[in-house]
Short mmCIF file of C-alpha atoms in Angstrom, two decimals:
data_model
loop_
_atom_site.label_atom_id
_atom_site.label_comp_id
_atom_site.label_asym_id
_atom_site.label_seq_id
_atom_site.Cartn_x
_atom_site.Cartn_y
_atom_site.Cartn_z
CA MET C 223 0.00 0.00 0.00
CA LYS C 224 2.84 2.39 0.93
CA PHE C 225 4.60 1.60 -2.36
CA GLN C 226 1.43 2.33 -4.38
CA LEU C 227 0.90 5.61 -2.52
CA LEU C 228 4.54 6.62 -3.09
CA THR C 229 4.27 5.85 -6.80
CA PHE C 230 1.01 7.80 -7.08
CA LEU C 231 2.46 10.84 -5.29
CA LEU C 232 5.55 10.72 -7.48
CA TYR C 233 3.35 10.55 -10.57
CA LEU C 234 1.17 13.46 -9.38
CA THR C 235 4.15 15.64 -8.41
CA THR C 236 6.00 15.05 -11.66
CA GLN C 237 2.91 15.56 -13.80
CA LEU C 238 2.40 18.95 -12.14
CA LEU C 239 6.08 19.73 -12.61
CA PHE C 240 6.00 18.89 -16.29
CA ALA C 241 2.48 20.12 -17.07
CA GLN C 242 3.74 22.78 -19.46
CA ALA C 243 3.56 23.28 -23.18
CA THR C 244 7.34 23.23 -23.57
CA ALA C 245 9.52 20.31 -22.51
CA PRO C 246 11.82 21.40 -19.64
CA ILE C 247 14.95 21.59 -21.78
CA ILE C 248 17.11 24.47 -23.03
CA PRO C 249 17.00 25.55 -25.79
CA ALA C 250 13.23 25.12 -26.18
CA PRO C 251 12.39 22.56 -28.88
CA THR C 252 10.34 23.13 -32.01
CA SER C 253 7.48 21.05 -30.63
CA SER C 254 6.94 18.93 -27.54
CA SER C 255 3.98 17.01 -26.16
CA PRO C 256 3.83 15.36 -22.73
CA GLY C 257 2.80 11.71 -22.66
CA ASP C 258 1.49 9.37 -19.99
CA GLY C 259 3.62 7.59 -17.44
CA PHE C 260 7.36 7.29 -16.99
CA PHE C 261 10.35 5.46 -18.34
CA HIS C 262 12.26 4.01 -15.39
CA LEU C 263 16.00 4.24 -16.05
CA THR C 264 18.04 1.64 -14.18
CA GLU C 265 21.38 -0.16 -14.44
CA SER C 266 19.66 -2.91 -16.43
CA THR C 267 18.65 -0.44 -19.18
CA SER C 268 20.64 -0.96 -22.40
CA ILE C 269 21.68 1.59 -25.01
CA LEU C 270 21.08 0.21 -28.51
CA TYR C 271 22.45 1.78 -31.67
CA SER C 272 21.24 0.83 -35.14
CA SER C 273 24.42 1.66 -37.06
CA THR C 274 28.13 1.63 -36.37
CA LEU C 275 28.05 5.31 -37.39
CA LEU C 276 26.30 5.98 -34.07
CA LYS C 277 28.74 4.19 -31.80
CA GLU C 278 30.50 7.41 -30.72
CA GLU C 279 27.18 9.10 -29.88
CA ALA C 280 26.03 6.03 -27.96
CA HIS C 281 29.31 5.98 -26.06
CA TYR C 282 28.92 9.67 -25.19
CA LEU C 283 25.49 8.99 -23.68
CA GLN C 284 26.87 5.98 -21.83
CA LYS C 285 29.74 8.03 -20.34
CA GLU C 286 27.50 10.95 -19.32
CA LEU C 287 24.98 8.72 -17.53
CA LEU C 288 27.82 7.11 -15.59
CA ARG C 289 29.54 10.42 -14.79
CA LYS C 290 26.42 12.29 -13.73
CA HIS C 291 24.17 9.56 -12.30
CA GLN C 292 26.41 6.56 -11.59
CA LEU C 293 24.48 4.45 -14.09
CA PRO C 294 26.80 1.98 -15.90
CA LEU C 295 24.63 0.99 -18.91
CA ALA C 296 25.56 -1.57 -21.55
CA LEU C 297 26.04 -0.69 -25.24
CA ILE C 298 24.55 -3.06 -27.82
CA ALA C 299 24.72 -2.85 -31.61
CA SER C 300 21.13 -3.66 -32.58
CA LYS C 301 18.37 -2.35 -34.83
CA THR C 302 15.63 -4.14 -32.92
CA PRO C 303 14.01 -2.22 -30.03
CA LYS C 304 13.95 -4.04 -26.71
CA ASN C 305 11.76 -3.43 -23.71
CA LYS C 306 13.21 -0.87 -21.29
CA SER C 307 15.99 0.19 -23.66
CA ILE C 308 17.26 3.41 -25.22
CA LEU C 309 17.41 3.08 -29.01
CA LEU C 310 19.46 5.39 -31.23
CA GLU C 311 18.53 5.05 -34.88
CA LEU C 312 19.27 6.68 -38.21
CA ASP C 313 16.10 7.36 -40.18
CA THR C 314 16.38 9.11 -43.54
CA GLU C 315 12.65 9.94 -43.47
CA ILE C 316 13.06 12.41 -40.60
CA ASP C 317 13.05 16.05 -41.69
CA GLU C 318 13.81 17.54 -38.28
CA SER C 319 17.22 17.54 -36.65
CA TYR C 320 15.99 14.80 -34.30
CA GLN C 321 12.93 13.19 -32.74
CA LEU C 322 12.85 12.00 -29.13
CA LEU C 323 10.09 9.66 -27.99
CA ILE C 324 9.88 8.63 -24.33
CA SER C 325 7.24 6.11 -23.29
CA ASP C 326 6.92 3.79 -20.31
CA SER C 327 8.50 0.96 -22.30
CA GLU C 328 11.32 2.59 -24.31
CA ILE C 329 13.22 5.70 -25.27
CA LYS C 330 13.87 6.24 -28.97
CA ILE C 331 16.02 8.97 -30.51
CA SER C 332 15.87 9.22 -34.30
CA SER C 333 17.61 11.41 -36.84
CA SER C 334 18.85 11.32 -40.40
CA LYS C 335 22.34 12.42 -39.24
CA GLU C 336 24.74 11.66 -36.39
CA GLU C 337 24.71 15.35 -35.44
CA GLY C 338 20.95 15.25 -34.93
CA LEU C 339 21.27 12.11 -32.80
CA PHE C 340 23.73 13.93 -30.58
CA TYR C 341 21.29 16.79 -29.97
CA GLY C 342 18.55 14.29 -29.16
CA ILE C 343 20.92 12.71 -26.65
CA ILE C 344 21.54 16.14 -25.08
CA SER C 345 17.79 16.67 -24.69
CA LEU C 346 17.47 13.27 -23.05
CA ILE C 347 20.36 14.02 -20.66
CA GLN C 348 18.69 17.27 -19.62
CA LEU C 349 15.45 15.39 -18.88
CA VAL C 350 17.34 12.75 -16.90
CA ASP C 351 19.13 15.48 -14.92
CA GLN C 352 15.75 16.84 -13.80
CA SER C 353 14.10 13.50 -13.08
CA LYS C 354 13.29 12.04 -9.68
CA LEU C 355 14.66 8.86 -8.18
CA SER C 356 11.93 6.32 -7.40
CA THR C 357 11.99 2.77 -6.10
CA LYS C 358 12.07 1.63 -9.74
CA GLY C 359 14.98 3.83 -10.78
CA MET C 360 15.04 7.30 -12.30
CA ALA C 361 11.51 8.17 -13.38
CA ILE C 362 11.70 10.11 -16.68
CA PRO C 363 8.31 11.56 -17.72
CA ALA C 364 7.01 10.61 -21.15
CA TRP C 365 7.54 13.16 -23.92
CA GLU C 366 7.36 13.36 -27.68
CA ILE C 367 9.78 15.98 -28.99
CA LYS C 368 10.54 17.11 -32.54
CA ASP C 369 13.30 19.64 -32.91
CA ALA C 370 15.59 21.53 -35.29
CA PRO C 371 17.82 24.60 -34.89
CA LYS C 372 16.99 28.06 -36.25
CA TYR C 373 20.64 28.79 -37.07
CA GLN C 374 23.51 26.51 -38.02
CA TRP C 375 26.09 28.78 -36.32
CA ARG C 376 25.59 28.91 -32.56
CA GLY C 377 28.84 30.22 -31.19
CA PHE C 378 30.77 31.32 -28.14
CA MET C 379 34.12 33.13 -28.15
CA LEU C 380 36.68 33.05 -25.34
CA ASP C 381 39.56 35.52 -25.24
CA GLU C 382 42.59 33.89 -23.61
CA SER C 383 45.16 36.47 -24.64
CA ARG C 384 44.22 39.00 -21.98
CA HIS C 385 43.86 36.36 -19.27
CA PHE C 386 44.64 32.66 -19.56
CA PHE C 387 42.40 29.94 -18.08
CA GLY C 388 43.86 26.59 -19.12
CA THR C 389 42.76 23.21 -20.39
CA GLU C 390 40.37 22.16 -17.63
CA LYS C 391 38.35 25.39 -17.74
CA VAL C 392 38.13 25.28 -21.52
CA LYS C 393 36.88 21.70 -21.34
CA SER C 394 34.28 22.74 -18.77
CA LEU C 395 33.07 25.48 -21.12
CA LEU C 396 32.90 22.98 -23.97
CA ASP C 397 30.79 20.68 -21.76
CA TRP C 398 28.28 23.47 -21.12
CA MET C 399 28.30 24.54 -24.76
CA ALA C 400 27.37 20.98 -25.71
CA TYR C 401 24.71 20.91 -22.97
CA TYR C 402 23.06 23.92 -24.62
CA LYS C 403 23.62 22.72 -28.21
CA LEU C 404 26.14 25.43 -29.10
CA ASN C 405 28.45 24.24 -31.86
CA LYS C 406 31.16 26.84 -32.65
CA PHE C 407 33.98 27.62 -30.21
CA HIS C 408 35.83 30.74 -31.39
CA TRP C 409 39.15 30.70 -29.54
CA HIS C 410 40.91 34.09 -29.37
CA LEU C 411 44.49 32.92 -28.84
CA THR C 412 46.63 35.92 -29.79
CA ASP C 413 46.44 39.63 -29.10
CA ALA C 414 48.55 42.48 -27.76
CA GLN C 415 48.58 41.11 -24.21
CA GLY C 416 49.78 37.58 -24.91
CA TRP C 417 50.43 34.85 -27.50
CA ARG C 418 48.86 31.59 -26.28
CA ILE C 419 49.63 28.91 -28.89
CA GLU C 420 52.87 27.02 -29.45
CA ILE C 421 54.33 27.41 -32.96
CA LEU C 422 57.21 24.99 -33.52
CA LYS C 423 58.97 27.04 -36.19
CA TYR C 424 58.87 30.19 -34.05
CA PRO C 425 59.17 29.04 -30.41
CA LYS C 426 59.68 32.53 -28.99
CA LEU C 427 56.06 33.40 -29.90
CA ALA C 428 54.89 31.36 -26.90
CA LEU C 429 58.00 31.53 -24.71
CA VAL C 430 58.41 35.32 -25.00
CA GLY C 431 55.08 36.45 -26.45
CA GLY C 432 53.28 34.37 -23.83
CA ILE C 433 54.70 36.46 -20.98
CA GLY C 434 52.25 38.78 -19.26
CA ASN C 435 48.51 39.39 -19.25
CA ASN C 436 46.13 42.33 -19.02
CA THR C 437 46.79 42.97 -15.33
CA ASN C 438 50.43 41.90 -15.02
CA PRO C 439 52.83 42.43 -17.96
CA TYR C 440 55.47 40.32 -16.17
CA ALA C 441 53.38 37.24 -15.41
CA PRO C 442 55.18 34.00 -16.42
CA ALA C 443 54.51 32.77 -19.94
CA GLN C 444 51.23 30.89 -20.32
CA TYR C 445 50.21 29.14 -23.53
CA TYR C 446 48.83 25.92 -24.96
CA THR C 447 51.25 23.36 -26.31
CA GLN C 448 50.34 21.75 -29.59
CA GLU C 449 49.52 18.52 -27.76
CA GLN C 450 47.10 20.39 -25.49
CA ILE C 451 45.50 22.04 -28.52
CA LYS C 452 45.00 18.62 -30.14
CA GLU C 453 43.40 17.28 -26.96
CA ILE C 454 40.97 20.20 -26.70
CA VAL C 455 40.04 19.96 -30.39
CA ARG C 456 39.39 16.22 -29.96
CA TYR C 457 37.31 16.88 -26.83
CA ALA C 458 35.26 19.51 -28.68
CA ASN C 459 34.74 17.24 -31.68
CA GLU C 460 33.30 14.54 -29.42
CA ARG C 461 30.70 17.15 -28.41
CA ASN C 462 29.90 18.23 -31.99
CA ILE C 463 31.72 21.54 -31.48
CA GLU C 464 34.02 23.02 -34.11
CA VAL C 465 36.98 25.04 -32.83
CA ILE C 466 37.89 28.18 -34.78
CA PRO C 467 41.23 29.75 -33.77
CA GLU C 468 41.84 33.48 -34.02
CA ILE C 469 45.35 34.62 -34.94
CA ASP C 470 45.12 38.43 -34.91
CA MET C 471 46.62 40.51 -37.74
CA PRO C 472 47.69 43.03 -38.93
CA GLY C 473 46.89 44.77 -35.61
CA HIS C 474 46.80 43.48 -32.02
CA ALA C 475 50.28 42.07 -32.70
CA THR C 476 52.25 43.47 -29.74
CA ALA C 477 52.93 40.09 -28.08
CA ALA C 478 54.17 38.59 -31.34
CA ASN C 479 56.37 41.62 -32.02
CA LYS C 480 57.88 41.30 -28.57
CA ALA C 481 59.12 37.86 -29.65
CA TYR C 482 60.10 38.69 -33.25
CA PRO C 483 60.52 42.49 -33.54
CA GLU C 484 61.90 42.25 -37.07
CA PHE C 485 58.32 41.87 -38.37
CA SER C 486 56.85 44.83 -36.44
CA GLY C 487 55.15 47.67 -38.25
CA GLY C 488 55.19 49.89 -35.16
CA GLY C 489 52.36 51.28 -33.11
CA SER C 490 51.22 54.31 -31.17
CA GLU C 491 51.90 55.74 -27.73
CA LYS C 492 48.91 53.93 -26.26
CA HIS C 493 49.39 50.79 -28.36
CA PRO C 494 53.14 50.22 -28.87
CA GLU C 495 54.39 47.81 -31.56
CA PHE C 496 50.74 47.13 -32.38
CA THR C 497 51.02 46.03 -36.02
CA PHE C 498 52.89 43.72 -38.34
CA ASN C 499 54.83 45.36 -41.15
CA PRO C 500 52.76 45.03 -44.36
CA GLY C 501 55.60 46.31 -46.53
CA LYS C 502 58.05 43.46 -45.87
CA GLU C 503 57.76 40.32 -47.97
CA GLU C 504 59.30 38.43 -45.07
CA THR C 505 56.23 39.30 -42.95
CA TYR C 506 53.93 37.37 -45.27
CA GLN C 507 56.16 34.29 -45.25
CA TYR C 508 56.47 34.45 -41.45
CA LEU C 509 52.70 34.66 -40.92
CA THR C 510 52.02 32.01 -43.57
CA ASP C 511 54.38 29.63 -41.77
CA ILE C 512 52.38 30.21 -38.60
CA LEU C 513 49.08 29.58 -40.38
CA LYS C 514 50.41 26.33 -41.83
CA GLU C 515 50.91 24.95 -38.30
CA VAL C 516 47.55 26.34 -37.17
CA ASN C 517 45.90 24.58 -40.12
CA VAL C 518 47.29 21.22 -38.97
CA LEU C 519 46.03 21.71 -35.41
CA PHE C 520 42.49 22.84 -36.29
CA PRO C 521 40.78 20.54 -38.83
CA GLY C 522 37.71 22.79 -39.18
CA GLN C 523 39.47 24.59 -42.06
CA MET C 524 38.52 28.04 -40.80
CA VAL C 525 40.87 30.59 -39.24
CA HIS C 526 39.88 34.00 -37.89
CA LEU C 527 42.46 36.65 -38.78
CA GLY C 528 40.96 39.55 -36.84
CA GLY C 529 41.44 42.59 -39.05
CA ASP C 530 39.93 44.97 -36.50
CA GLU C 531 41.04 48.23 -34.87
CA VAL C 532 44.20 48.47 -36.98
CA SER C 533 44.06 52.27 -36.81
CA PHE C 534 44.91 52.06 -33.09
CA GLY C 535 48.55 51.60 -34.05
CA ASN C 536 49.29 51.86 -37.78
CA GLN C 537 50.44 55.50 -37.74
CA GLN C 538 54.07 54.53 -38.34
CA TRP C 539 53.23 52.74 -41.57
CA SER C 540 53.30 56.09 -43.40
CA SER C 541 56.96 56.58 -42.52
CA LEU C 542 58.18 53.03 -43.22
CA PRO C 543 60.13 52.88 -46.53
CA GLU C 544 58.85 49.37 -47.23
CA VAL C 545 55.23 50.51 -46.88
CA LYS C 546 55.86 53.56 -49.07
CA GLN C 547 57.26 51.28 -51.76
CA LEU C 548 54.30 48.90 -51.37
CA MET C 549 51.88 51.78 -51.91
CA ARG C 550 53.70 52.98 -55.02
CA THR C 551 54.01 49.51 -56.51
CA ASN C 552 50.36 48.58 -55.95
CA ASP C 553 48.83 52.03 -56.42
CA LEU C 554 47.46 52.18 -52.86
CA SER C 555 46.28 55.64 -51.87
CA ASN C 556 45.83 55.34 -48.08
CA LEU C 557 46.54 53.12 -45.08
CA LYS C 558 43.10 51.47 -45.22
CA GLU C 559 43.96 50.23 -48.70
CA VAL C 560 47.28 48.94 -47.32
CA GLU C 561 45.36 47.09 -44.61
CA ASP C 562 43.00 45.56 -47.17
CA TYR C 563 45.94 44.54 -49.37
CA PHE C 564 47.53 42.81 -46.38
CA MET C 565 44.34 40.90 -45.53
CA LYS C 566 43.85 39.72 -49.11
CA ARG C 567 47.45 38.44 -49.17
CA MET C 568 46.93 36.53 -45.93
CA ALA C 569 43.55 35.28 -47.12
CA ASP C 570 45.30 33.81 -50.16
CA SER C 571 47.62 31.93 -47.80
CA LEU C 572 44.58 30.42 -46.09
CA PHE C 573 42.94 29.56 -49.41
CA THR C 574 46.00 27.59 -50.51
CA LEU C 575 45.48 25.53 -47.32
CA ASN C 576 41.80 25.01 -48.27
CA ASN C 577 40.73 27.19 -45.33
CA LYS C 578 38.09 29.90 -45.13
CA ILE C 579 38.98 33.29 -43.70
CA LEU C 580 37.00 34.77 -40.84
CA ALA C 581 37.37 38.39 -39.78
CA TRP C 582 35.56 41.22 -37.98
CA ASP C 583 33.18 43.59 -39.76
CA GLU C 584 35.94 46.12 -40.57
CA MET C 585 36.68 43.86 -43.54
CA ALA C 586 33.21 44.34 -45.10
CA GLU C 587 34.64 46.30 -48.05
CA ALA C 588 38.11 44.74 -48.29
CA GLY C 589 37.18 42.77 -51.41
CA LEU C 590 37.54 39.30 -49.88
CA PRO C 591 35.94 36.54 -51.99
CA THR C 592 32.52 35.92 -50.47
CA GLU C 593 32.49 32.17 -51.14
CA ASN C 594 35.53 31.69 -48.89
CA SER C 595 34.83 34.34 -46.24
CA ILE C 596 32.76 34.68 -43.09
CA LEU C 597 32.62 38.04 -41.33
CA LEU C 598 31.39 38.78 -37.81
CA TRP C 599 29.36 41.92 -37.15
CA TRP C 600 30.29 43.19 -33.70
CA ARG C 601 29.86 46.98 -33.76
CA HIS C 602 26.27 47.35 -32.61
CA ASP C 603 26.55 51.14 -32.96
CA LYS C 604 27.30 50.70 -36.68
CA PRO C 605 24.24 48.96 -38.16
CA GLN C 606 25.31 50.35 -41.52
CA GLN C 607 28.27 47.95 -41.35
CA PHE C 608 25.86 45.03 -40.97
CA ALA C 609 23.94 46.35 -43.98
CA LYS C 610 27.20 46.49 -45.99
CA LEU C 611 27.93 42.85 -45.21
CA LEU C 612 24.55 41.80 -46.58
CA GLU C 613 24.77 44.21 -49.51
CA ASN C 614 28.11 42.62 -50.48
CA ASN C 615 26.63 39.10 -50.11
CA ILE C 616 29.05 38.14 -47.34
CA PRO C 617 28.08 35.23 -45.05
CA THR C 618 27.68 36.83 -41.62
CA VAL C 619 27.69 35.83 -37.97
CA ILE C 620 25.86 38.29 -35.70
CA CYS C 621 27.65 39.11 -32.43
CA PRO C 622 26.99 42.80 -31.59
CA ARG C 623 28.31 44.21 -28.30
CA ILE C 624 24.71 44.84 -27.25
CA PRO C 625 23.56 42.19 -26.34
CA PHE C 626 26.24 39.55 -27.09
CA TYR C 627 29.40 40.83 -25.42
CA PHE C 628 29.49 38.93 -22.15
CA ASP C 629 32.19 41.19 -20.67
CA PHE C 630 29.33 43.69 -20.37
CA VAL C 631 27.68 43.41 -16.95
CA GLN C 632 24.40 41.61 -16.25
CA GLN C 633 23.00 44.21 -13.84
CA GLU C 634 23.39 47.97 -13.50
CA SER C 635 24.86 47.83 -9.99
CA ASP C 636 27.90 45.76 -11.05
CA GLN C 637 31.06 47.83 -10.93
CA TYR C 638 33.84 46.05 -12.78
CA GLY C 639 32.50 45.01 -16.15
CA ARG C 640 31.71 47.11 -19.19
CA LYS C 641 28.70 49.26 -20.08
CA TRP C 642 27.99 51.22 -23.25
CA GLY C 643 26.41 54.58 -22.62
CA GLY C 644 24.69 53.05 -19.62
CA ASN C 645 23.61 49.97 -21.58
CA PHE C 646 24.51 46.49 -20.39
CA ASN C 647 23.43 42.94 -21.19
CA PRO C 648 20.92 41.40 -18.76
CA LEU C 649 19.56 37.91 -19.32
CA GLU C 650 16.35 39.00 -21.03
CA ARG C 651 18.16 41.25 -23.52
CA VAL C 652 20.33 38.31 -24.62
CA TYR C 653 17.32 35.99 -24.79
CA SER C 654 15.07 38.36 -26.75
CA PHE C 655 17.46 39.18 -29.59
CA GLU C 656 15.97 38.68 -33.05
CA ALA C 657 17.88 39.51 -36.24
CA LYS C 658 14.65 40.37 -38.07
CA THR C 659 14.45 43.65 -36.12
CA PHE C 660 17.18 44.92 -38.46
CA ASN C 661 14.85 44.73 -41.48
CA ILE C 662 16.84 42.11 -43.39
CA PRO C 663 16.39 42.73 -47.15
CA SER C 664 14.40 40.07 -48.96
CA GLY C 665 16.65 37.34 -50.32
CA LYS C 666 19.48 38.10 -47.89
CA GLU C 667 18.23 35.98 -44.97
CA LYS C 668 20.43 33.01 -45.86
CA LEU C 669 23.56 35.15 -45.51
CA ILE C 670 22.98 35.18 -41.75
CA LEU C 671 24.73 32.05 -40.52
CA GLY C 672 23.81 32.52 -36.88
CA LEU C 673 24.60 34.14 -33.54
CA GLN C 674 27.62 34.25 -31.26
CA ALA C 675 28.48 35.66 -27.84
CA ASN C 676 31.99 36.98 -27.13
CA LEU C 677 33.77 37.08 -23.78
CA TRP C 678 36.66 39.54 -23.80
CA THR C 679 38.69 39.12 -20.65
CA GLU C 680 40.19 42.50 -19.73
CA THR C 681 38.18 42.34 -16.48
CA VAL C 682 38.14 38.53 -16.17
CA THR C 683 41.06 37.76 -13.89
CA ASN C 684 39.85 34.40 -12.53
CA THR C 685 37.42 31.58 -13.18
CA ASP C 686 34.84 32.87 -10.67
CA ARG C 687 34.47 36.03 -12.69
CA LEU C 688 34.35 34.05 -15.92
CA ASP C 689 31.48 31.95 -14.54
CA TYR C 690 29.73 35.05 -13.20
CA LEU C 691 29.70 36.64 -16.66
CA VAL C 692 28.88 33.52 -18.68
CA PHE C 693 26.17 31.79 -16.61
CA PRO C 694 23.22 31.79 -17.10
CA ARG C 695 23.52 34.05 -20.18
CA ILE C 696 25.03 31.20 -22.22
CA ALA C 697 21.67 29.41 -21.90
CA ALA C 698 19.79 32.50 -23.11
CA LEU C 699 22.20 32.76 -26.07
CA ALA C 700 21.53 29.12 -26.91
CA GLU C 701 17.78 29.63 -27.04
CA ALA C 702 18.14 32.82 -29.10
CA ALA C 703 20.23 30.88 -31.64
CA TRP C 704 18.25 27.61 -31.70
CA THR C 705 14.59 28.38 -31.05
CA ASN C 706 12.22 30.10 -33.48
CA ALA C 707 10.64 33.34 -32.30
CA GLU C 708 7.15 31.81 -32.11
CA GLN C 709 8.39 29.17 -29.65
CA LYS C 710 10.27 31.64 -27.43
CA ASP C 711 8.75 32.78 -24.14
CA PHE C 712 10.98 34.49 -21.60
CA LYS C 713 8.70 33.75 -18.64
CA ASP C 714 8.76 30.07 -19.53
CA PHE C 715 12.54 30.27 -19.99
CA GLU C 716 12.86 31.70 -16.48
CA VAL C 717 11.03 28.66 -15.10
CA ARG C 718 13.32 26.30 -17.00
CA ILE C 719 16.60 28.09 -16.23
CA LYS C 720 15.93 28.09 -12.48
CA LYS C 721 16.06 24.29 -12.58
CA HIS C 722 19.58 24.52 -14.00
CA PHE C 723 20.93 26.49 -11.07
CA ASN C 724 21.25 23.30 -9.02
CA LEU C 725 23.36 21.87 -11.85
CA TYR C 726 25.57 24.96 -11.73
CA GLU C 727 25.98 24.53 -7.97
CA GLU C 728 26.93 20.85 -8.41
CA ALA C 729 29.54 21.92 -10.99
CA ASN C 730 30.96 24.55 -8.58
CA LEU C 731 30.16 27.41 -10.95
CA TYR C 732 30.12 30.90 -9.44
CA PHE C 733 27.11 32.00 -11.51
CA PHE C 734 25.02 35.16 -11.47
CA ASP C 735 21.50 34.56 -10.16
CA PRO C 736 19.14 37.21 -11.64
CA PHE C 737 16.39 36.17 -9.20
CA GLU C 738 18.64 36.49 -6.13
CA PRO C 739 21.44 38.88 -7.21
CA HIS C 740 23.15 38.77 -3.81
CA ARG C 741 23.50 34.99 -3.91
CA HIS C 742 26.89 35.35 -5.59
CA PRO C 743 28.24 38.91 -5.27
CA GLU C 744 30.20 40.33 -8.21
CA PRO C 745 33.81 39.09 -7.97
CA ILE C 746 36.20 41.93 -7.22
CA ILE C 747 38.97 42.69 -9.70
CA LYS C 748 42.30 43.23 -8.00
#
């Protein structure tokens, strides 16, 4: 009698908990319908996969259930569903990214592609994480979910030049990116403050250029070895995340020039030795050698070359004899044309490696070939630059400072992060972003690849502050990039995100709680 009462109360409680139009997962799916009853997940549950192509995805689910819930499930190669099993199957008839069906007798995840299966697995893991333990195992409520992403590019950028965080923190970020179905990790590895990637042909880049950070110019060198890079790329790939390195040029080059000053194009009083020298042929060979090693380490065949804010430190170009000769030889009339010439030369180096070039929106009119270029619009105060990108038919990732720069604070009372004319980036502003508010011209919609948030780390001196700025906004970013406007509901999102705060606590994340802002006070910057 007690057992029956316990089961009934569990059923009643969970039905009330899940009595909502949207399944309790983030990002919200395209469609979801609650079913009757529960699937009871136990150690005797098996994970079946219908094709050897799905073995890696099945193994990922197996590892996550063991890591998070101490459930050591068996893997079985089988196309035949079995009672009380989880079946992963490829089905070419499925139009959506994936379908997830949970009944009292089985769980089935179907997709036409391995990528879709992975996202179905992530949705299942989120449901398991929120399920209750009963006498029969973990009781997962029945759901029927059909889902597909709004955008194919759902990105997050981490700047490790200004402050360095290391392999374990990067892996943790990749775990959470996967948990929220983000799929592009833009890794800002070089800038004025530090060079963070080992280059075998030019070892001083890391050993000398890696010295210092934004708060201490004499901090010991910190950088990733090539073996560490390979490990992180492999780890990301297992989570369906592509890693895009950024090697800044022709500006933001101070750290590199500290190591190899012979390639410096000078700088300004505020930004010393800020640029590479575009007039020296040796500069192009030097940078191409670097990109050849980068190409080997990052199989995604995309490299971000920056191309932004060059005017901060290119004033000395006008007086360099090599640059003067370059301008005469190539009929270049000003320094912006020199900059564009430089970027086209370096783009050609990437193209010979079968790579695409990525750059910031300053390159909108540089004349880069659109079929091999992706530009990122970041200057929210220059919507005309976004319009130029679309006008020139350039594939574009949207990442404007407002609302997608996560170094901007989450609440007005925070003291150490950035604001823009009093503006900052609270959770709802990130969540509510819609590109259509920019009046996209008809026929240009497909040029918008997706959305990305960027974390610049001038004020991010430790992992507590990193967590405080990233969580929970990374979840709001994910829903803005995945979920169609008609499925979005911020009030419903608030209900769902609150359930994730326990997960953040378990992971020892120092997150910002918008409902209880004093729960974790803003970390002080020393």
